[in-house]
Amino acid sequence: MKKPEFRPESLMMSYGYRPELSEGAIKCPIFQTSTFVFRTAEEGKAYFELAYGLREPEQGEGPGLIYSRLNNPDLEILENRLCLWDEAEDCAVFESGMSAISTAMLAFLKPGDVLLYSSPLYGGSSHFITEVLTKFGIEIQAFTPQESEATLLQRAQEEGWGERLAMIHIETPANPTNKQIDIAALRRLGDQLGQPEQRVVLAVDNTYMGPLWQHPLKHGADLVLYSATKYIAGHSDVIAGACLGNKALLAEIKSLRTFLGNMAGPWTGWLLMRSLETLKVRMEQQCRNAQEVARYLDQHPAVERVYYLGLLTEEDGEQYRIYKAQCEAPGAMVSFDIRGGEAEAFAFLNQLKLAKLAVSLGSTESLAQHPASMTHAGIEPHKREAMGITNSLVRLSVGVEYAGDLIRDLEQALNRVMEMNGAVAE
Ligand SMILES: *Cc1c(COP(=O)(O)O)cnc(C)c1O
């Protein structure tokens, strides 16, 4: 992609939209329409020739508007804007993060292929992989952030699946433990395994870092996936997804999207464009707040341990090295072990006043939840413990509130836990 002259945050209000095509409206209207009128039959024919790939486009000729399952101005402009953050060639938006993820997997996997994926994964992705993909004869192999590149290479060779490896899907940092995976190392692994004539597709679910704090394409990923429900939409009021990468891979994904019919609708597209105008200010405020919250929790006597990228130091070795190489900021997701177990974690959550007790993340309001009994309840207890998802673990998604108020809220809820701990000691 040609590098634009201005930064993404400067372009989110206008990029890709031409007011003269919409009565001069400064904002892109909601193109709430199923189909588009062709000026002439010849024009309709030309649009279909390109849509079906019957010929190459002529100089300056782009895809014409045909039907809203194929394209719609609210989706196309949104996709062009999303490309700017990740410096991607192309983007496809979907009606949910799950539809972006499942469509990408279905586009690049066929029976007999192997999918390698990091564990823990978002519950929905994990379910789709273990319960749906396996029904279609796709072999699945999980790995943990503790397994090194060398271990994985050895495993692939010993277990005999290396040559059939077609796709790698990872989440980094892992939810909710913030354990990181080295994207560049998986690129090397993919290049060593698989078939020489077919590149192993490396997909990174970048939802946890949003489009601001980590850019997986720069580290060798082929696809970046988002639940746009999270930071991109950012207001806990819409479900959406996105997939970004080069033109060739996105052409395959968009083609499958056309036939699955899981593209986002114009209203979703419009809402996301509105959200993108404030993406950077929201995320930066969230990150500043998270750093203060993490520092506060780290010194609190009712808190056993805080898991936050911003608290990593050189003593954390490989994790610190990956963080420095791969992340541009520590993000706004903070997890911590409270002193005690489920009872103390629940008492804390029930006591919060400003932060809301809800799953999801990346929104303007702060959210708190208990992974072991909520988002990660589907994982067998011994596996969950091994992943570090204990009964005392609480996950916070830090919002845009005044940091001092957030800390005051945490303090009064932690006081409740201190009282409980005191009561136990008596
Ligand atoms: C929320 C989430 C998803 C699923 O996205 P939806 O928009 O809810 O379909 C996928 N991956 C991660 C990491 C998520 O947090």
Coordinates of C-alpha atoms and ligand atoms in Angstrom, one line a residue:
M1 CA 0.0 0.0 0.0
K2 CA 1.2 3.5 -0.8
K3 CA 2.0 5.2 2.5
P4 CA -0.5 8.1 2.9
E5 CA 0.8 11.6 3.7
F6 CA -1.0 11.8 7.1
R7 CA -1.2 9.5 10.1
P8 CA -4.2 7.2 10.5
E9 CA -5.7 9.2 13.4
S10 CA -5.8 12.3 11.1
L11 CA -7.5 10.4 8.3
M12 CA -10.2 8.6 10.2
M13 CA -12.7 11.4 9.6
S14 CA -12.4 11.6 5.9
Y15 CA -10.3 8.9 4.2
G16 CA -11.9 7.1 1.3
Y17 CA -15.1 9.2 1.3
R18 CA -16.0 11.7 -1.4
P19 CA -18.7 14.2 -0.2
E20 CA -19.5 15.2 -3.8
L21 CA -21.0 11.7 -4.4
S22 CA -23.3 12.2 -1.4
E23 CA -24.9 15.6 -1.8
G24 CA -21.9 17.2 -0.1
A25 CA -22.7 15.5 3.2
I26 CA -19.5 15.9 5.4
K27 CA -20.2 12.4 6.9
C28 CA -20.6 9.2 5.0
P29 CA -24.3 8.4 5.0
I30 CA -25.7 5.0 5.9
F31 CA -26.2 3.3 2.6
Q32 CA -29.2 1.3 3.8
T33 CA -29.8 -0.4 0.5
S34 CA -29.7 -4.0 -0.7
T35 CA -28.9 -3.3 -4.4
F36 CA -27.5 -0.6 -6.7
V37 CA -28.8 0.8 -9.9
F38 CA -26.6 0.4 -13.0
R39 CA -26.5 3.5 -15.3
T40 CA -26.5 1.2 -18.4
A41 CA -26.6 -2.5 -19.1
E42 CA -23.0 -2.2 -20.4
E43 CA -22.0 -0.9 -17.0
G44 CA -23.8 -3.8 -15.2
K45 CA -22.0 -6.2 -17.5
A46 CA -18.6 -4.6 -16.8
Y47 CA -19.2 -4.8 -13.0
F48 CA -20.0 -8.5 -13.2
E49 CA -17.0 -9.2 -15.4
L50 CA -14.8 -7.9 -12.6
A51 CA -16.8 -9.5 -9.8
Y52 CA -16.5 -12.9 -11.4
G53 CA -12.9 -12.4 -12.3
L54 CA -13.7 -12.9 -16.0
R55 CA -11.1 -10.2 -17.0
E56 CA -8.5 -8.0 -15.4
P57 CA -9.5 -4.5 -14.5
E58 CA -8.5 -1.7 -16.9
Q59 CA -6.3 1.1 -15.8
G60 CA -8.1 3.0 -12.9
E61 CA -11.1 0.7 -13.0
G62 CA -12.3 -0.5 -9.6
P63 CA -15.1 -2.9 -8.5
G64 CA -18.5 -1.4 -9.1
L65 CA -21.4 -1.4 -6.6
I66 CA -23.7 -4.3 -7.4
Y67 CA -25.4 -5.8 -4.3
S68 CA -24.8 -5.3 -0.6
R69 CA -23.7 -8.9 0.1
L70 CA -20.7 -8.2 -2.3
N71 CA -20.0 -4.6 -1.4
N72 CA -21.5 -1.4 0.0
P73 CA -19.9 2.0 0.5
D74 CA -20.1 1.9 4.3
L75 CA -18.1 -1.4 4.3
E76 CA -15.6 -0.4 1.6
I77 CA -14.8 2.9 3.2
L78 CA -14.5 1.3 6.6
E79 CA -12.2 -1.4 5.2
N80 CA -10.0 1.2 3.6
R81 CA -9.7 3.1 6.9
L82 CA -8.9 -0.1 8.9
C83 CA -6.1 -0.8 6.5
L84 CA -4.3 2.3 7.6
W85 CA -3.6 1.2 11.2
D86 CA -2.1 -2.1 10.3
E87 CA -0.6 -0.9 7.0
A88 CA -2.4 -3.7 5.3
E89 CA -3.2 -4.0 1.6
D90 CA -6.8 -5.1 2.1
C91 CA -9.4 -5.7 4.7
A92 CA -12.8 -7.6 5.0
V93 CA -15.3 -6.7 7.7
F94 CA -17.7 -9.1 9.2
E95 CA -20.9 -9.2 11.3
S96 CA -18.8 -10.6 14.2
G97 CA -15.3 -11.4 15.3
M98 CA -16.3 -15.1 15.2
S99 CA -17.3 -14.8 11.6
A100 CA -14.0 -13.2 10.6
I101 CA -12.1 -15.9 12.4
S102 CA -14.2 -18.9 11.2
T103 CA -14.2 -17.6 7.6
A104 CA -10.4 -17.1 7.6
M105 CA -10.0 -20.7 8.8
L106 CA -12.5 -22.2 6.3
A107 CA -10.8 -20.2 3.5
F108 CA -7.3 -21.8 4.1
L109 CA -8.0 -25.3 5.5
K110 CA -9.3 -28.4 3.8
P111 CA -9.6 -32.1 4.9
G112 CA -6.2 -33.6 5.8
D113 CA -4.6 -30.2 6.6
V114 CA -3.2 -29.4 10.1
L115 CA -4.1 -26.3 12.0
L116 CA -1.6 -25.3 14.8
Y117 CA -3.1 -23.0 17.4
S118 CA -2.1 -21.4 20.7
S119 CA -3.8 -22.3 23.9
P120 CA -5.6 -20.8 25.7
L121 CA -7.6 -19.2 22.9
Y122 CA -10.8 -17.1 23.0
G123 CA -13.5 -19.6 24.0
G124 CA -15.5 -19.2 20.7
S125 CA -12.4 -19.7 18.5
S126 CA -11.4 -22.7 20.6
H127 CA -14.9 -24.3 20.3
F128 CA -15.0 -23.7 16.5
I129 CA -11.6 -25.4 16.2
T130 CA -12.2 -28.4 18.4
E131 CA -15.9 -29.0 17.6
V132 CA -16.4 -27.8 14.1
L133 CA -13.2 -28.0 12.1
T134 CA -12.6 -31.5 13.3
K135 CA -15.9 -32.6 11.8
F136 CA -14.5 -31.7 8.4
G137 CA -11.4 -33.9 8.7
I138 CA -9.0 -31.0 9.7
E139 CA -6.3 -32.1 12.2
I140 CA -5.7 -29.8 15.1
Q141 CA -2.6 -29.3 17.2
A142 CA -2.5 -27.0 20.3
F143 CA 0.6 -25.5 21.8
T144 CA 1.2 -23.3 24.9
P145 CA 3.2 -20.1 25.1
Q146 CA 5.8 -22.1 27.1
E147 CA 6.7 -24.3 24.1
S148 CA 9.7 -22.9 22.1
E149 CA 10.2 -22.8 18.4
A150 CA 12.6 -25.8 18.7
T151 CA 10.1 -27.8 20.8
L152 CA 7.4 -27.2 18.2
L153 CA 9.7 -28.1 15.3
Q154 CA 10.6 -31.3 17.0
R155 CA 7.0 -32.1 17.9
A156 CA 5.9 -31.6 14.2
Q157 CA 8.7 -34.0 13.0
E158 CA 8.2 -36.7 15.7
E159 CA 4.4 -36.6 15.4
G160 CA 4.5 -36.4 11.6
W161 CA 2.2 -33.5 10.9
G162 CA 4.8 -30.9 9.8
E163 CA 4.3 -31.3 6.1
R164 CA 0.5 -31.1 6.4
L165 CA 0.6 -27.9 8.3
A166 CA -1.5 -25.3 6.4
M167 CA -2.3 -22.7 9.0
I168 CA -1.2 -21.3 12.4
H169 CA -3.6 -19.3 14.5
I170 CA -2.5 -17.5 17.6
E171 CA -3.5 -15.0 20.2
T172 CA -0.8 -12.9 21.7
P173 CA -0.8 -11.8 24.5
A174 CA -2.9 -14.7 25.7
N175 CA -6.2 -14.0 27.4
P176 CA -6.4 -13.5 30.4
T177 CA -2.8 -14.3 31.5
N178 CA -1.0 -11.8 29.2
K179 CA 1.5 -14.5 28.3
Q180 CA 3.1 -13.6 24.9
I181 CA 4.0 -15.6 21.9
D182 CA 6.8 -14.6 19.5
I183 CA 5.1 -14.0 16.1
A184 CA 8.4 -13.9 14.2
A185 CA 9.3 -17.4 15.6
L186 CA 6.1 -18.8 14.3
R187 CA 6.8 -17.3 10.9
R188 CA 10.1 -19.2 10.9
L189 CA 8.4 -22.4 12.0
G190 CA 5.7 -22.0 9.3
D191 CA 8.4 -21.5 6.7
Q192 CA 10.3 -24.6 7.8
L193 CA 7.3 -26.8 7.8
G194 CA 4.4 -27.0 5.3
Q195 CA 4.8 -27.5 1.6
P196 CA 7.4 -25.5 -0.3
E197 CA 4.9 -24.4 -2.9
Q198 CA 2.3 -23.3 -0.4
R199 CA 3.1 -20.8 2.4
V200 CA 1.7 -21.7 5.8
V201 CA -0.8 -19.0 6.6
L202 CA 0.0 -17.4 10.0
A203 CA -3.1 -15.6 11.5
V204 CA -2.9 -13.5 14.6
D205 CA -6.1 -12.6 16.5
N206 CA -5.0 -9.1 17.6
T207 CA -8.2 -8.2 19.4
Y208 CA -6.4 -7.8 22.8
M209 CA -4.0 -5.2 21.4
G210 CA -6.4 -3.4 19.1
P211 CA -5.1 -1.8 15.9
L212 CA -2.8 0.5 17.9
W213 CA -0.5 -1.4 20.1
Q214 CA 0.7 -4.4 18.0
H215 CA 1.1 -4.8 14.3
P216 CA 1.4 -8.5 13.6
L217 CA 1.9 -8.1 9.8
K218 CA 5.2 -6.3 10.5
H219 CA 6.4 -9.4 12.4
G220 CA 5.6 -11.9 9.7
A221 CA 1.9 -12.6 10.1
D222 CA -0.2 -13.1 7.0
L223 CA -3.6 -12.2 8.5
V224 CA -4.6 -10.0 11.4
L225 CA -8.0 -10.8 12.9
Y226 CA -10.1 -8.6 15.1
S227 CA -13.2 -8.8 17.1
A228 CA -14.2 -5.2 16.2
T229 CA -16.7 -5.5 19.0
K230 CA -13.8 -4.6 21.3
Y231 CA -11.5 -1.6 20.9
I232 CA -12.4 -0.8 17.3
A233 CA -16.1 -0.3 18.1
G234 CA -15.2 0.5 21.7
H235 CA -18.6 1.4 23.2
S236 CA -20.1 -2.0 24.1
D237 CA -22.9 -1.4 21.6
V238 CA -22.1 -3.4 18.5
I239 CA -20.8 -6.8 17.4
A240 CA -18.4 -6.9 14.4
G241 CA -15.2 -8.4 13.1
A242 CA -12.4 -7.7 10.6
C243 CA -9.6 -9.5 8.8
L244 CA -6.6 -7.8 7.2
G245 CA -3.7 -8.9 5.0
N246 CA -2.4 -8.9 1.4
K247 CA -4.7 -8.6 -1.6
A248 CA -4.3 -12.2 -2.7
L249 CA -5.3 -13.7 0.7
L250 CA -8.1 -11.2 1.2
A251 CA -9.5 -12.0 -2.3
E252 CA -10.0 -15.6 -1.1
I253 CA -11.6 -14.5 2.2
K254 CA -13.9 -12.0 0.5
S255 CA -15.0 -14.5 -2.0
L256 CA -15.9 -17.0 0.8
R257 CA -17.6 -14.1 2.7
T258 CA -19.8 -13.5 -0.3
F259 CA -21.1 -17.1 -0.3
L260 CA -21.4 -17.4 3.5
G261 CA -23.1 -14.0 3.5
N262 CA -21.5 -13.0 6.8
M263 CA -20.4 -9.5 5.8
A264 CA -21.2 -6.6 8.1
G265 CA -24.3 -4.6 7.3
P266 CA -24.2 -0.9 6.4
W267 CA -25.4 0.2 9.8
T268 CA -22.6 -1.7 11.5
G269 CA -20.1 -0.2 9.0
W270 CA -21.3 3.3 9.8
L271 CA -21.1 2.7 13.6
L272 CA -17.5 1.4 13.2
M273 CA -16.5 4.4 11.1
R274 CA -17.9 6.7 13.8
S275 CA -15.9 4.7 16.4
L276 CA -12.7 4.9 14.4
E277 CA -12.6 8.7 14.7
T278 CA -11.8 8.4 18.4
L279 CA -9.9 5.1 18.3
K280 CA -6.6 6.6 19.2
V281 CA -7.7 9.0 21.9
R282 CA -9.8 6.2 23.5
M283 CA -7.1 3.6 23.4
E284 CA -4.4 6.0 24.7
Q285 CA -6.5 7.1 27.6
Q286 CA -7.3 3.4 28.4
C287 CA -3.6 2.5 28.3
R288 CA -2.6 5.4 30.6
N289 CA -5.3 4.4 33.0
A290 CA -4.3 0.8 32.9
Q291 CA -0.7 1.7 33.8
E292 CA -1.9 3.5 36.9
V293 CA -4.3 0.8 37.8
A294 CA -1.6 -1.9 37.4
R295 CA 0.8 0.0 39.6
Y296 CA -1.8 0.5 42.3
L297 CA -2.8 -3.2 42.3
D298 CA 0.9 -4.2 42.3
Q299 CA 1.5 -2.7 45.7
H300 CA -1.8 -3.6 47.4
P301 CA -1.7 -6.2 50.2
A302 CA -4.9 -7.9 49.1
V303 CA -3.3 -8.6 45.7
E304 CA -1.0 -11.6 45.2
R305 CA 0.3 -10.9 41.7
V306 CA -0.5 -8.6 38.8
Y307 CA -0.2 -9.8 35.1
Y308 CA 0.3 -6.7 32.9
L309 CA 2.7 -6.1 30.1
G310 CA 3.7 -2.8 31.5
L311 CA 5.0 -4.4 34.7
L312 CA 7.5 -6.7 32.8
T313 CA 11.1 -6.1 33.5
E314 CA 14.4 -7.6 32.2
E315 CA 14.1 -10.2 35.0
D316 CA 11.1 -11.7 33.0
G317 CA 13.6 -12.8 30.3
E318 CA 12.0 -14.1 27.1
Q319 CA 8.6 -12.5 27.9
Y320 CA 10.2 -9.1 28.3
R321 CA 12.2 -9.6 25.1
I322 CA 9.1 -10.5 23.1
Y323 CA 7.2 -7.5 24.6
K324 CA 9.9 -5.1 23.6
A325 CA 10.2 -6.5 20.1
Q326 CA 6.5 -6.9 19.4
C327 CA 4.3 -4.5 21.3
E328 CA 4.2 -0.8 21.0
A329 CA 2.4 -0.2 24.3
P330 CA 1.4 -2.3 27.3
G331 CA -2.3 -2.2 26.5
A332 CA -5.3 -1.9 28.8
M333 CA -5.9 -5.5 30.0
V334 CA -4.8 -6.1 33.5
S335 CA -5.3 -9.4 35.3
F336 CA -4.4 -10.2 38.9
D337 CA -4.6 -12.9 41.6
I338 CA -6.4 -11.7 44.6
R339 CA -5.3 -13.1 48.0
G340 CA -7.7 -16.0 48.6
G341 CA -9.9 -17.9 46.1
E342 CA -13.2 -17.7 44.4
A343 CA -15.0 -16.3 47.4
E344 CA -12.6 -13.4 47.7
A345 CA -12.7 -12.8 43.9
F346 CA -16.5 -12.8 43.9
A347 CA -16.6 -10.4 47.0
F348 CA -14.4 -8.0 45.1
L349 CA -16.4 -8.2 41.9
N350 CA -19.7 -7.8 43.7
Q351 CA -18.4 -4.7 45.5
L352 CA -17.3 -2.7 42.4
K353 CA -19.4 0.4 41.8
L354 CA -17.8 2.1 38.8
A355 CA -16.3 -0.8 36.9
K356 CA -19.1 -3.1 35.6
L357 CA -19.2 -6.8 36.1
A358 CA -19.3 -8.1 32.5
V359 CA -17.3 -10.0 30.0
S360 CA -15.9 -8.4 26.8
L361 CA -13.2 -5.8 26.7
G362 CA -11.7 -2.7 25.0
S363 CA -14.7 -0.5 25.7
T364 CA -15.0 3.0 27.1
E365 CA -16.3 1.7 30.4
S366 CA -14.1 -0.5 32.6
L367 CA -15.2 -4.1 32.9
A368 CA -14.3 -6.8 35.4
Q369 CA -14.9 -10.5 35.3
H370 CA -13.8 -13.9 36.8
P371 CA -12.2 -16.0 33.9
A372 CA -12.3 -19.3 35.8
S373 CA -16.1 -19.3 36.2
M374 CA -17.0 -17.0 33.2
T375 CA -15.0 -16.7 30.0
H376 CA -12.8 -19.8 30.6
A377 CA -15.4 -21.9 32.4
G378 CA -15.5 -24.4 29.5
I379 CA -11.8 -25.5 30.1
E380 CA -11.2 -28.5 32.3
P381 CA -10.1 -27.4 35.8
H382 CA -6.7 -29.0 35.7
K383 CA -5.9 -27.5 32.2
R384 CA -7.2 -24.1 33.4
E385 CA -4.9 -24.2 36.4
A386 CA -1.9 -25.2 34.2
M387 CA -2.7 -22.1 32.1
G388 CA -2.5 -19.9 35.2
I389 CA -6.3 -19.3 35.2
T390 CA -6.8 -19.8 39.0
N391 CA -10.0 -19.3 41.0
S392 CA -8.4 -16.1 42.5
L393 CA -7.8 -14.5 39.0
V394 CA -9.7 -11.4 38.1
R395 CA -9.5 -9.8 34.7
L396 CA -10.0 -6.0 34.2
S397 CA -10.5 -4.2 30.9
V398 CA -9.6 -0.6 31.8
G399 CA -11.8 2.1 30.3
V400 CA -11.6 5.9 29.7
E401 CA -12.8 7.0 33.2
Y402 CA -10.7 9.3 35.4
A403 CA -7.9 7.0 36.7
G404 CA -8.3 8.4 40.3
D405 CA -12.0 7.3 40.3
L406 CA -11.1 3.8 39.0
I407 CA -8.5 3.4 41.8
R408 CA -10.9 4.6 44.4
D409 CA -13.4 2.0 43.2
L410 CA -10.8 -0.8 43.3
E411 CA -9.7 0.4 46.7
Q412 CA -13.2 0.1 48.3
A413 CA -13.7 -3.3 46.7
L414 CA -10.3 -4.5 47.9
N415 CA -11.0 -3.3 51.4
R416 CA -13.9 -5.7 51.4
V417 CA -11.5 -8.6 50.6
M418 CA -9.1 -7.4 53.3
E419 CA -12.0 -7.6 55.8
M420 CA -12.7 -11.2 54.6
N421 CA -9.0 -12.1 54.9
G422 CA -9.0 -10.6 58.4
A423 CA -12.1 -12.5 59.4
V424 CA -10.4 -15.8 58.2
A425 CA -7.3 -15.0 60.3
E426 CA -9.3 -14.4 63.5
Ligands
LIG1 C1 -14.5 -11.2 21.6 C2 -13.4 -12.0 21.0 C3 -13.6 -12.7 19.8 C4 -15.0 -12.9 19.2 O1 -15.5 -11.8 18.7 P1 -17.1 -11.5 18.5 O2 -17.1 -10.1 18.0 O3 -17.7 -11.6 19.9 O4 -17.6 -12.5 17.6 C5 -12.5 -13.3 19.3 N1 -11.3 -13.2 19.8 C6 -11.1 -12.5 20.9 C7 -9.7 -12.4 21.4 C8 -12.1 -11.9 21.5 O5 -11.8 -11.2 22.6

